[in-house]
PDB file of C-alpha atoms in Angstrom:
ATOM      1  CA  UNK H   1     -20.319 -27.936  -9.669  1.00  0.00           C
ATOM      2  CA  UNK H   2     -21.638 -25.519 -12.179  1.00  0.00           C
ATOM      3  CA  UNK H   3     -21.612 -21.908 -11.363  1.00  0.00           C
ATOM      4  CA  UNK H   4     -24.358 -20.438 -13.693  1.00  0.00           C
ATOM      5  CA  UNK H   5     -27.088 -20.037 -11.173  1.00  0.00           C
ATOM      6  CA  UNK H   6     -25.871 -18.464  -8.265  1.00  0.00           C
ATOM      7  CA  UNK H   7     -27.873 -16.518  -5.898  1.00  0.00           C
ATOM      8  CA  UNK H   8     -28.262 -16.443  -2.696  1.00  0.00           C
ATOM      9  CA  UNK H   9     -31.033 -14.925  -0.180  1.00  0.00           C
ATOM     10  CA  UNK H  10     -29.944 -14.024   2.780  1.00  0.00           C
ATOM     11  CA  UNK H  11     -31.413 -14.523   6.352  1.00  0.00           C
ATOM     12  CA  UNK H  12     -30.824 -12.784   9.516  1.00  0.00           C
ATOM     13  CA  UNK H  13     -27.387 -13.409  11.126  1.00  0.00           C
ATOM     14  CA  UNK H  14     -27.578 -14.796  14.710  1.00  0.00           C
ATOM     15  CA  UNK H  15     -23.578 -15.319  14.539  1.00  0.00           C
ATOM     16  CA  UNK H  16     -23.271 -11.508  13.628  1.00  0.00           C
ATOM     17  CA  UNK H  17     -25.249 -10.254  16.569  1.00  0.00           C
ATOM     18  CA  UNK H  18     -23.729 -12.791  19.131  1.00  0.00           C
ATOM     19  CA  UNK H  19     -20.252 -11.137  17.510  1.00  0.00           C
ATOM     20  CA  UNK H  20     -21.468  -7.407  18.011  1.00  0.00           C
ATOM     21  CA  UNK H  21     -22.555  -8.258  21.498  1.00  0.00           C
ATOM     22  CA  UNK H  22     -19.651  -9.839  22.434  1.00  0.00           C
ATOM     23  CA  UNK H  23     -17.620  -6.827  21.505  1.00  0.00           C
ATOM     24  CA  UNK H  24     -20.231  -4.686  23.114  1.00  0.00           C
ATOM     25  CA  UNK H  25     -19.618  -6.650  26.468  1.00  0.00           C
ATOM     26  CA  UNK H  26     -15.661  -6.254  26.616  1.00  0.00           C
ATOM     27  CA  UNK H  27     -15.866  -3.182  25.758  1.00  0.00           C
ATOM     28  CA  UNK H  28     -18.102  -1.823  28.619  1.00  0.00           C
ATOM     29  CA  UNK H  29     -16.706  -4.210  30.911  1.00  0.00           C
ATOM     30  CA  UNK H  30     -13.109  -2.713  30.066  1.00  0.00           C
ATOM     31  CA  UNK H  31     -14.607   0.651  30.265  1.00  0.00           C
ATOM     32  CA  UNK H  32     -15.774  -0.552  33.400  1.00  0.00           C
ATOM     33  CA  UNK H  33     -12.703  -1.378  35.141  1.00  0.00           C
ATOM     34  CA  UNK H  34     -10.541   1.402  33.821  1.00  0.00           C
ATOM     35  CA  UNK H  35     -12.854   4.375  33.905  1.00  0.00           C
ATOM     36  CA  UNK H  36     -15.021   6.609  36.017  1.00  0.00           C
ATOM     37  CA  UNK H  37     -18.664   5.141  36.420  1.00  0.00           C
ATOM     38  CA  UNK H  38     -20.159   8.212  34.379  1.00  0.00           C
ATOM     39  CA  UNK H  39     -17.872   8.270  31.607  1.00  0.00           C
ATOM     40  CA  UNK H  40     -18.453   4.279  31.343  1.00  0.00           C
ATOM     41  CA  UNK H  41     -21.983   5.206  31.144  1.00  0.00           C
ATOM     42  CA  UNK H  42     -21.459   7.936  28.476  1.00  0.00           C
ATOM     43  CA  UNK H  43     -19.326   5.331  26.586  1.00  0.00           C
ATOM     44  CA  UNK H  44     -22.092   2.424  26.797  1.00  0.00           C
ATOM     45  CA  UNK H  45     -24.536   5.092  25.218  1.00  0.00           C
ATOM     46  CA  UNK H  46     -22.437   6.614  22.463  1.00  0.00           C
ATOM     47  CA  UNK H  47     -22.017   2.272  21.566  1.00  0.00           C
ATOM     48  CA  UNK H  48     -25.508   1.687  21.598  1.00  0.00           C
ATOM     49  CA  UNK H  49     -26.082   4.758  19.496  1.00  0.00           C
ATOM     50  CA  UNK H  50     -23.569   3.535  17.061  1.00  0.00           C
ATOM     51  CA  UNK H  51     -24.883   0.340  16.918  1.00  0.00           C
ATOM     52  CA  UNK H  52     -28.712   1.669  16.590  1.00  0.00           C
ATOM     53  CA  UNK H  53     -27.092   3.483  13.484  1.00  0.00           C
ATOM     54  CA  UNK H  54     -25.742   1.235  11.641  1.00  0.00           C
ATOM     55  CA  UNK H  55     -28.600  -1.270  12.459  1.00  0.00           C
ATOM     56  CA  UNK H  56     -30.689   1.283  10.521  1.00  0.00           C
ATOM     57  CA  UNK H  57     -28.423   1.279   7.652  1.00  0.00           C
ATOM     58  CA  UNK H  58     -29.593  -0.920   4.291  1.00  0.00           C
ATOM     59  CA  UNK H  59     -28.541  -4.438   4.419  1.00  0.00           C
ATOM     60  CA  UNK H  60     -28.431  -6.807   1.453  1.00  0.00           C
ATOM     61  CA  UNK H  61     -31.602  -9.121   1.019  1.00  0.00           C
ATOM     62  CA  UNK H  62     -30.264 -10.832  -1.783  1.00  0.00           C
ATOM     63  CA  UNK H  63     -27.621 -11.080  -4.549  1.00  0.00           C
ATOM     64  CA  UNK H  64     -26.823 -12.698  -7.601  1.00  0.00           C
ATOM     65  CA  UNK H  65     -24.749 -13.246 -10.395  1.00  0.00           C
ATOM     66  CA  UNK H  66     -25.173 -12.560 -13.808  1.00  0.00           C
ATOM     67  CA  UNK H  67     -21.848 -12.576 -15.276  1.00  0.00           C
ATOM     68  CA  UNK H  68     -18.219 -13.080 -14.389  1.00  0.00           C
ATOM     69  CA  UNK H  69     -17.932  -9.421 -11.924  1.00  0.00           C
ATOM     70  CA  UNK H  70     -21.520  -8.594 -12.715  1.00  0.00           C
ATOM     71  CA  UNK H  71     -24.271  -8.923  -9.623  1.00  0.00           C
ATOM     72  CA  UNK H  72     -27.526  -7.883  -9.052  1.00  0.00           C
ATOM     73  CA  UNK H  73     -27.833  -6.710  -5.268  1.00  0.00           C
ATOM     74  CA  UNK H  74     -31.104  -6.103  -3.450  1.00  0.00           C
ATOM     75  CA  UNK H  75     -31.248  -4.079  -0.172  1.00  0.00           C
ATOM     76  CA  UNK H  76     -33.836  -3.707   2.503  1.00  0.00           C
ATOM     77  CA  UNK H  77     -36.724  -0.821   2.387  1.00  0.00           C
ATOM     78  CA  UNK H  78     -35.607  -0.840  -1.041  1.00  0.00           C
ATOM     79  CA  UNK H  79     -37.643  -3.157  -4.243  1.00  0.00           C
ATOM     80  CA  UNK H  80     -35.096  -1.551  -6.496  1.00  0.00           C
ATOM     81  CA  UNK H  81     -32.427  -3.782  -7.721  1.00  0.00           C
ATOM     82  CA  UNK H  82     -28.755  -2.569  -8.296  1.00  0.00           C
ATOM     83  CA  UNK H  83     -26.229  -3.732 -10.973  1.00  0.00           C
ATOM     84  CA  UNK H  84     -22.985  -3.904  -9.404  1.00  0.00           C
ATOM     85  CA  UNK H  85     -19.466  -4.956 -10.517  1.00  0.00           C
ATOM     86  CA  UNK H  86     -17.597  -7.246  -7.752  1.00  0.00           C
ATOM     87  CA  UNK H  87     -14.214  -5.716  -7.149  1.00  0.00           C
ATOM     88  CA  UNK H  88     -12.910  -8.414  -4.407  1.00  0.00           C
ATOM     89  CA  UNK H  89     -14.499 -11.372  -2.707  1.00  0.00           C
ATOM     90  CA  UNK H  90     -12.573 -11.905   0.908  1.00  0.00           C
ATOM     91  CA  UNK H  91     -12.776 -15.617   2.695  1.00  0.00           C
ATOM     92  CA  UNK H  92     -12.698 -15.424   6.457  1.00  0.00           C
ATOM     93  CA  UNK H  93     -13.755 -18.659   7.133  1.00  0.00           C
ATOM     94  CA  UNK H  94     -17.030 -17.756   9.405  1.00  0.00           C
ATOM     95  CA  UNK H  95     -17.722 -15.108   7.116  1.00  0.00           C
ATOM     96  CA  UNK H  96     -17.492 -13.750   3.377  1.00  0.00           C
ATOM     97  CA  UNK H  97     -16.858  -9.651   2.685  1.00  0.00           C
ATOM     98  CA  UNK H  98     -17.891  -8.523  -1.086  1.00  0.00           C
ATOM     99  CA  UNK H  99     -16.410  -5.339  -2.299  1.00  0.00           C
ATOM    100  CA  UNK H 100     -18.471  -3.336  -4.756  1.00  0.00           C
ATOM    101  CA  UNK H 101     -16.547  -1.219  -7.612  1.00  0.00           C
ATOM    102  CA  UNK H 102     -19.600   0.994  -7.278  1.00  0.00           C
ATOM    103  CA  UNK H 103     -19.845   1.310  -3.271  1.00  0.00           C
ATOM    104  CA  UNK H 104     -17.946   2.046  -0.330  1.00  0.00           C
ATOM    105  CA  UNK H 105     -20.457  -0.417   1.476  1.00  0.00           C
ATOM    106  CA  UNK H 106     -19.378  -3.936   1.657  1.00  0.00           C
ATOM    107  CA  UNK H 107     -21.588  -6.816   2.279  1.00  0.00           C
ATOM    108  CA  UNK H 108     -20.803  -9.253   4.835  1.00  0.00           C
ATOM    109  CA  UNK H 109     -22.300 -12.764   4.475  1.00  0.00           C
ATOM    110  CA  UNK H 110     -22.181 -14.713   7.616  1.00  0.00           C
ATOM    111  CA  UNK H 111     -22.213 -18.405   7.883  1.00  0.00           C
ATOM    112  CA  UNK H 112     -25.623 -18.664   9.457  1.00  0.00           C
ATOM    113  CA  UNK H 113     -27.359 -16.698   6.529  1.00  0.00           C
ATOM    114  CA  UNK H 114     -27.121 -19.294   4.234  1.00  0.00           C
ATOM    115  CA  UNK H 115     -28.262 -23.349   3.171  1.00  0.00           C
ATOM    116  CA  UNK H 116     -24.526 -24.981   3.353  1.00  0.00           C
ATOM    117  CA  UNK H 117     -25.093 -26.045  -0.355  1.00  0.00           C
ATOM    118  CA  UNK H 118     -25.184 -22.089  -1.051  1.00  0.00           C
ATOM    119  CA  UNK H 119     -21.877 -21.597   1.449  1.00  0.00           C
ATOM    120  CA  UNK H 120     -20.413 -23.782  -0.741  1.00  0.00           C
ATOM    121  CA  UNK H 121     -20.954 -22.318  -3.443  1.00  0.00           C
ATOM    122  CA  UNK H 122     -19.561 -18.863  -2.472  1.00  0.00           C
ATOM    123  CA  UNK H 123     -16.436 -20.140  -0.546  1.00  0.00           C
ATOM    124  CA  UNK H 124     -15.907 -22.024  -4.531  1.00  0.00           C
ATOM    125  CA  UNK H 125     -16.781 -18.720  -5.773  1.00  0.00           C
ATOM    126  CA  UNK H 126     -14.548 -16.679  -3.427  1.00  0.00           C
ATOM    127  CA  UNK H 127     -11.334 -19.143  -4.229  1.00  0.00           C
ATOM    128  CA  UNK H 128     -12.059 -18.734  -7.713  1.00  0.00           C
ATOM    129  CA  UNK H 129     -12.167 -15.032  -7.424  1.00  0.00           C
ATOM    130  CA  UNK H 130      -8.604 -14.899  -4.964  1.00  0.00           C
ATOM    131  CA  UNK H 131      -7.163 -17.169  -8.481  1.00  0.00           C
ATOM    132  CA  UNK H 132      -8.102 -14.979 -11.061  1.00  0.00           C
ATOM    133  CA  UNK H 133      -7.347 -12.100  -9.384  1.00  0.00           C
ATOM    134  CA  UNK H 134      -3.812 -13.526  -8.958  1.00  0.00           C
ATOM    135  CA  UNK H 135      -3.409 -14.455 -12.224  1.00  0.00           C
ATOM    136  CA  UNK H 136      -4.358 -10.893 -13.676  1.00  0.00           C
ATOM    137  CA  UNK H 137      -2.084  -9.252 -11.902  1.00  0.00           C
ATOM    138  CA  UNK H 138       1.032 -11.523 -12.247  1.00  0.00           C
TER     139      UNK H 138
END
């Protein structure tokens, strides 16, 4: 498998929001149980608020490579493109994290926002990443 033309677009995340609404759910159903009904209230809205806020937050459209740590990122309400340097590329099996040397703000790419030939090709990339990154530093 070459690895000179990778980029991927990415499309909405079903997985993700099932994830954040699971979490959503235990969390106001533990709030339920162990707290008084208006303070379980005032907790569901404060985690609705946060989650309206960081909904509203740029995501990443797209991203490619260009060189070995080199990537061109794309973010919503945004046409400008960004040059960024990967610092780490993180496997979790259902979903990939990319760590910018530039940003604080990681992308996460889910599962379900890619073709599987294209989730193939970034688990390759991230275990290629994990052994060079091991290498350097030995």
């Amino acid at each position: 498998m070459f690895t000179s033309n990778l980029s991927f677009q990415l499309k909405p995340s079903k997985v993700a929001w099932f994830f954040q609404f699971g979490g959503y759910s235990l969390l106001m159903s533990l709030c339920y149980l162990t707290l008084v009904w208006y303070i379980a209230a005032f907790v569901g809205l404060m985690a609705l608020l946060a989650w309206y806020v960081f909904m509203k937050q740029r995501q990443v459209v797209a991203f490619a490579q260009l060189k070995a740590n080199e990537w061109t990122v794309k973010y919503t309400m945004t046409s400008q493109i960004q040059h960024l340097t990967l610092k780490k590329l993180l496997d979790h099996e259902i979903y990939i994290v990319l760590y910018w040397q530039e940003q604080s703000q990681r992308c996460v790419v889910w599962r379900d926002q890619l073709a599987l030939q294209e989730w193939k090709q970034l688990k390759v990339l991230a275990k290629l990443h994990r052994t060079s990154v091991s290498i350097m530093t030995d």
